[in-house]
PDB file of C-alpha atoms in Angstrom:
ATOM      1  CA  MET A  22    -101.450 168.330-304.593  1.00  0.00           C
ATOM      2  CA  ALA A  23     -97.513 169.919-303.887  1.00  0.00           C
ATOM      3  CA  VAL A  24     -94.838 166.615-303.123  1.00  0.00           C
ATOM      4  CA  HIS A  25     -92.416 166.244-300.355  1.00  0.00           C
ATOM      5  CA  ASP A  26     -89.083 166.855-301.396  1.00  0.00           C
ATOM      6  CA  PHE A  27     -87.233 164.398-299.919  1.00  0.00           C
ATOM      7  CA  ASN A  28     -83.970 165.865-300.435  1.00  0.00           C
ATOM      8  CA  ALA A  29     -84.480 168.560-298.605  1.00  0.00           C
ATOM      9  CA  GLN A  30     -83.762 169.344-295.089  1.00  0.00           C
ATOM     10  CA  ARG A  31     -86.668 170.388-292.885  1.00  0.00           C
ATOM     11  CA  LEU A  32     -86.853 172.139-289.251  1.00  0.00           C
ATOM     12  CA  PHE A  33     -89.398 172.407-287.167  1.00  0.00           C
ATOM     13  CA  LEU A  34     -90.030 175.458-285.414  1.00  0.00           C
ATOM     14  CA  HIS A  35     -92.325 176.832-282.414  1.00  0.00           C
ATOM     15  CA  SER A  36     -93.028 180.322-284.492  1.00  0.00           C
ATOM     16  CA  PRO A  37     -95.589 181.219-286.997  1.00  0.00           C
ATOM     17  CA  LEU A  38     -95.051 181.108-290.509  1.00  0.00           C
ATOM     18  CA  ALA A  39     -96.020 183.840-293.167  1.00  0.00           C
ATOM     19  CA  GLU A  40     -94.246 185.103-296.466  1.00  0.00           C
ATOM     20  CA  GLY A  41     -91.746 187.758-295.906  1.00  0.00           C
ATOM     21  CA  GLY A  42     -91.548 186.876-292.118  1.00  0.00           C
ATOM     22  CA  GLU A  43     -87.766 186.560-290.452  1.00  0.00           C
ATOM     23  CA  ILE A  44     -87.026 184.341-287.376  1.00  0.00           C
ATOM     24  CA  ALA A  45     -84.171 183.905-285.398  1.00  0.00           C
ATOM     25  CA  ALA A  46     -82.653 180.593-284.705  1.00  0.00           C
ATOM     26  CA  THR A  47     -82.452 179.678-281.308  1.00  0.00           C
ATOM     27  CA  ARG A  48     -78.625 178.785-280.454  1.00  0.00           C
ATOM     28  CA  GLU A  49     -79.551 175.076-280.603  1.00  0.00           C
ATOM     29  CA  GLN A  50     -81.122 175.683-283.906  1.00  0.00           C
ATOM     30  CA  ALA A  51     -78.376 177.826-285.225  1.00  0.00           C
ATOM     31  CA  ASN A  52     -75.965 175.493-283.818  1.00  0.00           C
ATOM     32  CA  TYR A  53     -77.541 172.406-285.882  1.00  0.00           C
ATOM     33  CA  LEU A  54     -78.086 174.305-289.321  1.00  0.00           C
ATOM     34  CA  ARG A  55     -74.727 175.668-289.443  1.00  0.00           C
ATOM     35  CA  ASN A  56     -72.406 173.350-287.479  1.00  0.00           C
ATOM     36  CA  VAL A  57     -74.582 169.874-288.239  1.00  0.00           C
ATOM     37  CA  LEU A  58     -76.246 170.708-291.934  1.00  0.00           C
ATOM     38  CA  ARG A  59     -73.034 172.526-292.672  1.00  0.00           C
ATOM     39  CA  LEU A  60     -75.611 175.121-294.353  1.00  0.00           C
ATOM     40  CA  GLY A  61     -74.040 178.166-295.468  1.00  0.00           C
ATOM     41  CA  ASP A  62     -75.490 182.175-296.076  1.00  0.00           C
ATOM     42  CA  GLY A  63     -78.299 182.218-298.301  1.00  0.00           C
ATOM     43  CA  GLU A  64     -78.863 178.186-298.923  1.00  0.00           C
ATOM     44  CA  ARG A  65     -82.042 177.346-298.312  1.00  0.00           C
ATOM     45  CA  ILE A  66     -84.103 174.811-295.571  1.00  0.00           C
ATOM     46  CA  LEU A  67     -87.868 173.721-295.203  1.00  0.00           C
ATOM     47  CA  VAL A  68     -89.623 174.813-292.097  1.00  0.00           C
ATOM     48  CA  PHE A  69     -93.012 173.904-290.331  1.00  0.00           C
ATOM     49  CA  ASN A  70     -94.685 174.390-287.254  1.00  0.00           C
ATOM     50  CA  GLY A  71     -97.777 172.226-287.505  1.00  0.00           C
ATOM     51  CA  ARG A  72    -100.064 175.011-287.818  1.00  0.00           C
ATOM     52  CA  ASP A  73     -98.880 176.813-291.068  1.00  0.00           C
ATOM     53  CA  GLY A  74     -98.226 174.457-293.567  1.00  0.00           C
ATOM     54  CA  GLU A  75     -94.370 174.239-295.388  1.00  0.00           C
ATOM     55  CA  TRP A  76     -92.473 177.009-296.168  1.00  0.00           C
ATOM     56  CA  ARG A  77     -89.088 177.417-297.949  1.00  0.00           C
ATOM     57  CA  THR A  78     -86.594 179.802-296.264  1.00  0.00           C
ATOM     58  CA  ARG A  79     -83.671 181.673-297.021  1.00  0.00           C
ATOM     59  CA  LEU A  80     -80.656 181.356-294.226  1.00  0.00           C
ATOM     60  CA  SER A  81     -79.131 184.523-293.439  1.00  0.00           C
ATOM     61  CA  LEU A  82     -75.592 183.782-291.213  1.00  0.00           C
ATOM     62  CA  LYS A  83     -74.885 186.447-288.750  1.00  0.00           C
ATOM     63  CA  GLY A  84     -71.814 186.697-286.915  1.00  0.00           C
ATOM     64  CA  LYS A  85     -70.067 183.119-286.017  1.00  0.00           C
ATOM     65  CA  ARG A  86     -73.099 181.670-284.105  1.00  0.00           C
ATOM     66  CA  ASP A  87     -76.427 183.098-285.371  1.00  0.00           C
ATOM     67  CA  CYS A  88     -78.790 182.597-287.437  1.00  0.00           C
ATOM     68  CA  ILE A  89     -81.958 184.263-289.352  1.00  0.00           C
ATOM     69  CA  LEU A  90     -84.627 182.393-291.148  1.00  0.00           C
ATOM     70  CA  ASN A  91     -86.038 184.463-293.970  1.00  0.00           C
ATOM     71  CA  ILE A  92     -89.416 182.941-295.224  1.00  0.00           C
ATOM     72  CA  GLU A  93     -89.882 183.013-299.163  1.00  0.00           C
ATOM     73  CA  ALA A  94     -93.045 180.340-300.247  1.00  0.00           C
ATOM     74  CA  GLN A  95     -95.280 178.043-298.889  1.00  0.00           C
ATOM     75  CA  THR A  96     -94.442 175.192-300.581  1.00  0.00           C
ATOM     76  CA  ARG A  97     -96.981 172.632-299.134  1.00  0.00           C
ATOM     77  CA  THR A  98    -100.516 173.401-297.090  1.00  0.00           C
ATOM     78  CA  GLN A  99    -101.063 172.711-293.683  1.00  0.00           C
ATOM     79  CA  THR A 100    -102.724 168.693-293.872  1.00  0.00           C
ATOM     80  CA  PRO A 101    -104.640 167.725-290.686  1.00  0.00           C
ATOM     81  CA  PRO A 102    -103.544 165.482-288.444  1.00  0.00           C
ATOM     82  CA  ARG A 103    -105.386 161.937-288.857  1.00  0.00           C
ATOM     83  CA  GLN A 104    -107.691 160.977-286.335  1.00  0.00           C
ATOM     84  CA  LEU A 105    -105.810 157.775-285.290  1.00  0.00           C
ATOM     85  CA  ALA A 106    -104.908 157.225-282.084  1.00  0.00           C
ATOM     86  CA  TYR A 107    -102.305 155.187-280.607  1.00  0.00           C
ATOM     87  CA  LEU A 108    -102.809 153.701-276.974  1.00  0.00           C
ATOM     88  CA  PHE A 109     -99.738 151.920-275.473  1.00  0.00           C
ATOM     89  CA  ALA A 110     -97.848 150.542-272.535  1.00  0.00           C
ATOM     90  CA  PRO A 111     -94.823 152.898-271.590  1.00  0.00           C
ATOM     91  CA  LEU A 112     -91.688 151.063-272.540  1.00  0.00           C
ATOM     92  CA  LYS A 113     -88.126 151.950-271.222  1.00  0.00           C
ATOM     93  CA  ARG A 114     -86.112 154.643-272.482  1.00  0.00           C
ATOM     94  CA  ALA A 115     -84.776 153.747-276.135  1.00  0.00           C
ATOM     95  CA  ARG A 116     -87.456 151.499-276.849  1.00  0.00           C
ATOM     96  CA  LEU A 117     -90.240 154.254-276.456  1.00  0.00           C
ATOM     97  CA  ASP A 118     -88.471 156.648-278.231  1.00  0.00           C
ATOM     98  CA  TYR A 119     -88.154 154.065-281.355  1.00  0.00           C
ATOM     99  CA  MET A 120     -91.770 153.336-280.382  1.00  0.00           C
ATOM    100  CA  VAL A 121     -93.026 156.977-280.776  1.00  0.00           C
ATOM    101  CA  GLN A 122     -90.878 157.722-284.344  1.00  0.00           C
ATOM    102  CA  LYS A 123     -92.350 154.594-285.831  1.00  0.00           C
ATOM    103  CA  ALA A 124     -95.744 155.801-284.742  1.00  0.00           C
ATOM    104  CA  VAL A 125     -95.404 158.976-285.952  1.00  0.00           C
ATOM    105  CA  GLU A 126     -94.205 157.791-289.217  1.00  0.00           C
ATOM    106  CA  LEU A 127     -97.410 155.299-289.700  1.00  0.00           C
ATOM    107  CA  GLY A 128     -99.622 158.284-289.147  1.00  0.00           C
ATOM    108  CA  ALA A 129    -100.755 158.394-285.289  1.00  0.00           C
ATOM    109  CA  GLY A 130    -102.494 161.503-284.496  1.00  0.00           C
ATOM    110  CA  ARG A 131    -102.622 160.880-280.711  1.00  0.00           C
ATOM    111  CA  LEU A 132     -99.822 159.017-278.622  1.00  0.00           C
ATOM    112  CA  SER A 133    -101.692 157.973-275.410  1.00  0.00           C
ATOM    113  CA  PRO A 134     -99.511 156.431-272.750  1.00  0.00           C
ATOM    114  CA  VAL A 135    -101.722 153.789-270.687  1.00  0.00           C
ATOM    115  CA  THR A 136    -100.324 152.084-267.569  1.00  0.00           C
ATOM    116  CA  THR A 137    -101.420 148.332-266.972  1.00  0.00           C
ATOM    117  CA  ARG A 138    -100.448 145.802-263.898  1.00  0.00           C
ATOM    118  CA  ARG A 139     -97.642 144.863-266.392  1.00  0.00           C
ATOM    119  CA  THR A 140     -96.393 147.924-267.172  1.00  0.00           C
ATOM    120  CA  LEU A 141     -92.378 148.086-266.333  1.00  0.00           C
ATOM    121  CA  ALA A 142     -91.601 151.615-267.230  1.00  0.00           C
ATOM    122  CA  GLY A 143     -91.660 154.283-264.279  1.00  0.00           C
ATOM    123  CA  ARG A 144     -91.989 157.780-265.104  1.00  0.00           C
ATOM    124  CA  VAL A 145     -92.934 158.986-268.924  1.00  0.00           C
ATOM    125  CA  ASN A 146     -90.729 161.689-270.263  1.00  0.00           C
ATOM    126  CA  LEU A 147     -93.662 163.684-272.653  1.00  0.00           C
ATOM    127  CA  GLU A 148     -90.984 166.175-273.317  1.00  0.00           C
ATOM    128  CA  ARG A 149     -89.091 163.314-274.946  1.00  0.00           C
ATOM    129  CA  MET A 150     -91.728 162.382-276.610  1.00  0.00           C
ATOM    130  CA  ARG A 151     -92.635 165.004-278.223  1.00  0.00           C
ATOM    131  CA  ALA A 152     -88.997 165.266-279.397  1.00  0.00           C
ATOM    132  CA  ASN A 153     -88.975 161.930-280.750  1.00  0.00           C
ATOM    133  CA  ALA A 154     -91.944 162.786-282.557  1.00  0.00           C
ATOM    134  CA  ILE A 155     -90.782 166.043-284.272  1.00  0.00           C
ATOM    135  CA  GLU A 156     -87.608 164.453-285.135  1.00  0.00           C
ATOM    136  CA  ALA A 157     -90.116 161.578-287.270  1.00  0.00           C
ATOM    137  CA  ALA A 158     -91.792 164.180-288.466  1.00  0.00           C
ATOM    138  CA  GLU A 159     -88.896 166.591-289.836  1.00  0.00           C
ATOM    139  CA  GLN A 160     -87.300 163.346-291.053  1.00  0.00           C
ATOM    140  CA  CYS A 161     -90.021 162.351-292.941  1.00  0.00           C
ATOM    141  CA  GLY A 162     -92.335 165.025-294.579  1.00  0.00           C
ATOM    142  CA  ILE A 163     -94.833 165.111-292.207  1.00  0.00           C
ATOM    143  CA  LEU A 164     -96.410 168.309-291.562  1.00  0.00           C
ATOM    144  CA  SER A 165     -99.385 167.591-288.230  1.00  0.00           C
ATOM    145  CA  LEU A 166     -97.685 166.821-285.332  1.00  0.00           C
ATOM    146  CA  PRO A 167     -99.516 164.304-282.903  1.00  0.00           C
ATOM    147  CA  GLU A 168    -101.495 165.207-279.545  1.00  0.00           C
ATOM    148  CA  ILE A 169     -99.647 163.629-276.934  1.00  0.00           C
ATOM    149  CA  ASP A 170    -101.264 162.555-273.910  1.00  0.00           C
ATOM    150  CA  ALA A 171    -100.383 162.551-270.215  1.00  0.00           C
ATOM    151  CA  PRO A 172    -100.417 158.771-268.677  1.00  0.00           C
ATOM    152  CA  ALA A 173    -103.665 157.224-267.715  1.00  0.00           C
ATOM    153  CA  LYS A 174    -104.538 154.029-266.124  1.00  0.00           C
ATOM    154  CA  LEU A 175    -106.133 151.539-268.509  1.00  0.00           C
ATOM    155  CA  GLU A 176    -109.294 151.575-266.639  1.00  0.00           C
ATOM    156  CA  ALA A 177    -109.309 155.275-266.597  1.00  0.00           C
ATOM    157  CA  LYS A 178    -108.539 155.394-270.262  1.00  0.00           C
ATOM    158  CA  LEU A 179    -111.269 152.811-271.521  1.00  0.00           C
ATOM    159  CA  ALA A 180    -114.006 155.192-269.199  1.00  0.00           C
ATOM    160  CA  ALA A 181    -113.414 158.137-271.147  1.00  0.00           C
ATOM    161  CA  TRP A 182    -113.336 156.619-274.417  1.00  0.00           C
ATOM    162  CA  PRO A 183    -115.230 158.506-276.674  1.00  0.00           C
ATOM    163  CA  GLU A 184    -118.740 156.898-277.517  1.00  0.00           C
ATOM    164  CA  GLY A 185    -118.839 155.059-280.498  1.00  0.00           C
ATOM    165  CA  VAL A 186    -115.358 155.413-281.719  1.00  0.00           C
ATOM    166  CA  PRO A 187    -113.818 151.986-282.426  1.00  0.00           C
ATOM    167  CA  LEU A 188    -111.139 150.928-280.580  1.00  0.00           C
ATOM    168  CA  ILE A 189    -108.843 147.933-282.469  1.00  0.00           C
ATOM    169  CA  PHE A 190    -107.603 145.559-279.804  1.00  0.00           C
ATOM    170  CA  CYS A 191    -104.523 143.879-280.210  1.00  0.00           C
ATOM    171  CA  ASP A 192    -105.396 140.499-278.303  1.00  0.00           C
ATOM    172  CA  GLU A 193    -103.287 137.245-278.325  1.00  0.00           C
ATOM    173  CA  GLY A 194    -106.181 135.084-277.563  1.00  0.00           C
ATOM    174  CA  ALA A 195    -108.105 136.846-280.448  1.00  0.00           C
ATOM    175  CA  LEU A 196    -110.938 134.226-281.737  1.00  0.00           C
ATOM    176  CA  LEU A 197    -110.416 135.233-285.368  1.00  0.00           C
ATOM    177  CA  THR A 198    -106.519 134.746-286.128  1.00  0.00           C
ATOM    178  CA  ASN A 199    -106.810 136.481-289.499  1.00  0.00           C
ATOM    179  CA  PRO A 200    -106.423 139.908-288.592  1.00  0.00           C
ATOM    180  CA  ILE A 201    -107.037 141.376-292.063  1.00  0.00           C
ATOM    181  CA  ALA A 202    -110.619 139.561-291.908  1.00  0.00           C
ATOM    182  CA  ALA A 203    -111.070 141.035-288.341  1.00  0.00           C
ATOM    183  CA  LEU A 204    -110.585 144.822-289.706  1.00  0.00           C
ATOM    184  CA  SER A 205    -112.276 144.115-292.869  1.00  0.00           C
ATOM    185  CA  ASN A 206    -115.118 143.092-291.181  1.00  0.00           C
ATOM    186  CA  LEU A 207    -114.998 146.383-288.723  1.00  0.00           C
ATOM    187  CA  LYS A 208    -114.593 148.570-292.400  1.00  0.00           C
ATOM    188  CA  LYS A 209    -118.327 147.849-293.222  1.00  0.00           C
ATOM    189  CA  ASP A 210    -119.192 149.952-290.561  1.00  0.00           C
ATOM    190  CA  TRP A 211    -116.609 152.545-290.107  1.00  0.00           C
ATOM    191  CA  LEU A 212    -116.346 155.460-292.679  1.00  0.00           C
ATOM    192  CA  PRO A 213    -112.849 156.701-293.877  1.00  0.00           C
ATOM    193  CA  ASP A 214    -111.386 159.439-291.834  1.00  0.00           C
ATOM    194  CA  ALA A 215    -113.236 159.064-289.129  1.00  0.00           C
ATOM    195  CA  PRO A 216    -112.073 158.588-285.562  1.00  0.00           C
ATOM    196  CA  LEU A 217    -109.869 155.353-284.846  1.00  0.00           C
ATOM    197  CA  GLY A 218    -108.289 153.949-281.506  1.00  0.00           C
ATOM    198  CA  VAL A 219    -105.500 151.047-281.825  1.00  0.00           C
ATOM    199  CA  LEU A 220    -104.579 149.449-278.381  1.00  0.00           C
ATOM    200  CA  ILE A 221    -101.512 147.946-277.447  1.00  0.00           C
ATOM    201  CA  GLY A 222    -100.331 146.038-273.859  1.00  0.00           C
ATOM    202  CA  PRO A 223     -96.857 145.869-272.202  1.00  0.00           C
ATOM    203  CA  GLU A 224     -94.340 143.152-272.633  1.00  0.00           C
ATOM    204  CA  GLY A 225     -96.233 140.249-271.295  1.00  0.00           C
ATOM    205  CA  GLY A 226     -99.539 141.289-272.277  1.00  0.00           C
ATOM    206  CA  PHE A 227    -102.477 142.333-270.289  1.00  0.00           C
ATOM    207  CA  ASP A 228    -103.310 140.196-267.222  1.00  0.00           C
ATOM    208  CA  ASP A 229    -107.023 138.116-267.805  1.00  0.00           C
ATOM    209  CA  ASP A 230    -108.815 140.688-265.623  1.00  0.00           C
ATOM    210  CA  GLU A 231    -107.546 143.758-267.869  1.00  0.00           C
ATOM    211  CA  ARG A 232    -108.123 141.928-271.205  1.00  0.00           C
ATOM    212  CA  ALA A 233    -111.895 141.057-270.283  1.00  0.00           C
ATOM    213  CA  MET A 234    -112.466 144.740-269.228  1.00  0.00           C
ATOM    214  CA  VAL A 235    -111.224 145.778-272.613  1.00  0.00           C
ATOM    215  CA  MET A 236    -113.407 143.241-274.173  1.00  0.00           C
ATOM    216  CA  ARG A 237    -116.794 143.935-272.439  1.00  0.00           C
ATOM    217  CA  GLN A 238    -116.366 147.775-273.902  1.00  0.00           C
ATOM    218  CA  PRO A 239    -118.401 148.434-276.707  1.00  0.00           C
ATOM    219  CA  HIS A 240    -117.156 149.108-280.261  1.00  0.00           C
ATOM    220  CA  VAL A 241    -113.999 146.741-279.278  1.00  0.00           C
ATOM    221  CA  THR A 242    -112.244 144.673-282.410  1.00  0.00           C
ATOM    222  CA  PRO A 243    -109.772 142.215-281.017  1.00  0.00           C
ATOM    223  CA  ILE A 244    -107.483 141.511-283.909  1.00  0.00           C
ATOM    224  CA  SER A 245    -104.123 138.797-283.735  1.00  0.00           C
ATOM    225  CA  LEU A 246    -100.991 139.708-284.256  1.00  0.00           C
ATOM    226  CA  GLY A 247     -99.945 136.136-285.706  1.00  0.00           C
ATOM    227  CA  PRO A 248     -98.464 133.245-283.966  1.00  0.00           C
ATOM    228  CA  ARG A 249     -95.233 134.705-282.725  1.00  0.00           C
ATOM    229  CA  ILE A 250     -94.568 136.919-279.654  1.00  0.00           C
ATOM    230  CA  MET A 251     -93.297 140.197-280.727  1.00  0.00           C
ATOM    231  CA  ARG A 252     -92.024 142.363-278.678  1.00  0.00           C
ATOM    232  CA  ALA A 253     -94.123 145.442-277.791  1.00  0.00           C
ATOM    233  CA  ASP A 254     -92.656 148.320-280.368  1.00  0.00           C
ATOM    234  CA  THR A 255     -92.093 145.465-282.720  1.00  0.00           C
ATOM    235  CA  ALA A 256     -96.283 144.650-282.354  1.00  0.00           C
ATOM    236  CA  ALA A 257     -96.885 148.636-282.952  1.00  0.00           C
ATOM    237  CA  ILE A 258     -95.292 148.725-285.748  1.00  0.00           C
ATOM    238  CA  ALA A 259     -97.274 145.511-287.119  1.00  0.00           C
ATOM    239  CA  ALA A 260    -100.355 146.947-286.078  1.00  0.00           C
ATOM    240  CA  LEU A 261    -100.347 150.377-287.276  1.00  0.00           C
ATOM    241  CA  ALA A 262     -99.312 148.721-291.055  1.00  0.00           C
ATOM    242  CA  LEU A 263    -102.146 146.367-290.422  1.00  0.00           C
ATOM    243  CA  VAL A 264    -104.802 149.126-289.925  1.00  0.00           C
ATOM    244  CA  ASN A 265    -103.323 151.448-292.603  1.00  0.00           C
ATOM    245  CA  ALA A 266    -102.916 148.487-295.278  1.00  0.00           C
ATOM    246  CA  THR A 267    -106.469 147.368-294.543  1.00  0.00           C
ATOM    247  CA  ILE A 268    -108.894 150.177-293.654  1.00  0.00           C
ATOM    248  CA  GLY A 269    -106.208 153.211-293.768  1.00  0.00           C
ATOM    249  CA  ASP A 270    -104.765 155.565-296.173  1.00  0.00           C
ATOM    250  CA  TRP A 271    -102.594 153.018-297.580  1.00  0.00           C
ATOM    251  CA  GLN A 272    -105.430 151.777-300.191  1.00  0.00           C
TER     252      GLN A 272
END
């Protein structure tokens, strides 16, 4: 299996990628390559599009602003996205940016904003979420971008949740206070790489009616995140790290 080159610069492209192809960089991409990364004519950069794997390209600078990417060879084949859905109450701008980036770094294959009665953020900018997901993928060697859902009310999301798919519910009132023990119990009946969801609430948590509604759903596993109160973006990192370490791909 090819290993990611952590020293290489990477760029996400929308275009199909194949050996021998030529892609004209957009004006924004050309500015990034020439003026931010300060790459010169003939230098190389890795590119990916979330579909065709990762490729080494050679830059051909044109004039003072333009840039052509000449595709030379594939460095890594495409990997499928993980079937890990991260459901979360939207946060305000900067903290949502951070949370999206960290969720992608931690392997979320789907990002699903869920509105609750205590959700503080208003409109969710899906294009900004996608831009942050791309930035995280570029920086961390990730090949598959997550799916990004439109915001939905908690009731609607639970009603549409696929039958038989486990949903890990980050619940400050969980009776079993050891999250590793709770996840280990889930692991007994769950196949590796099978679909899985993680649900985290808003600042202030779910109200009593919402919590009861979640707990009535089949295949819900409540987990505690410990004795300390966390901000929602911190809770996201803690929960996804626990899932990866206990039943995910860190083992």
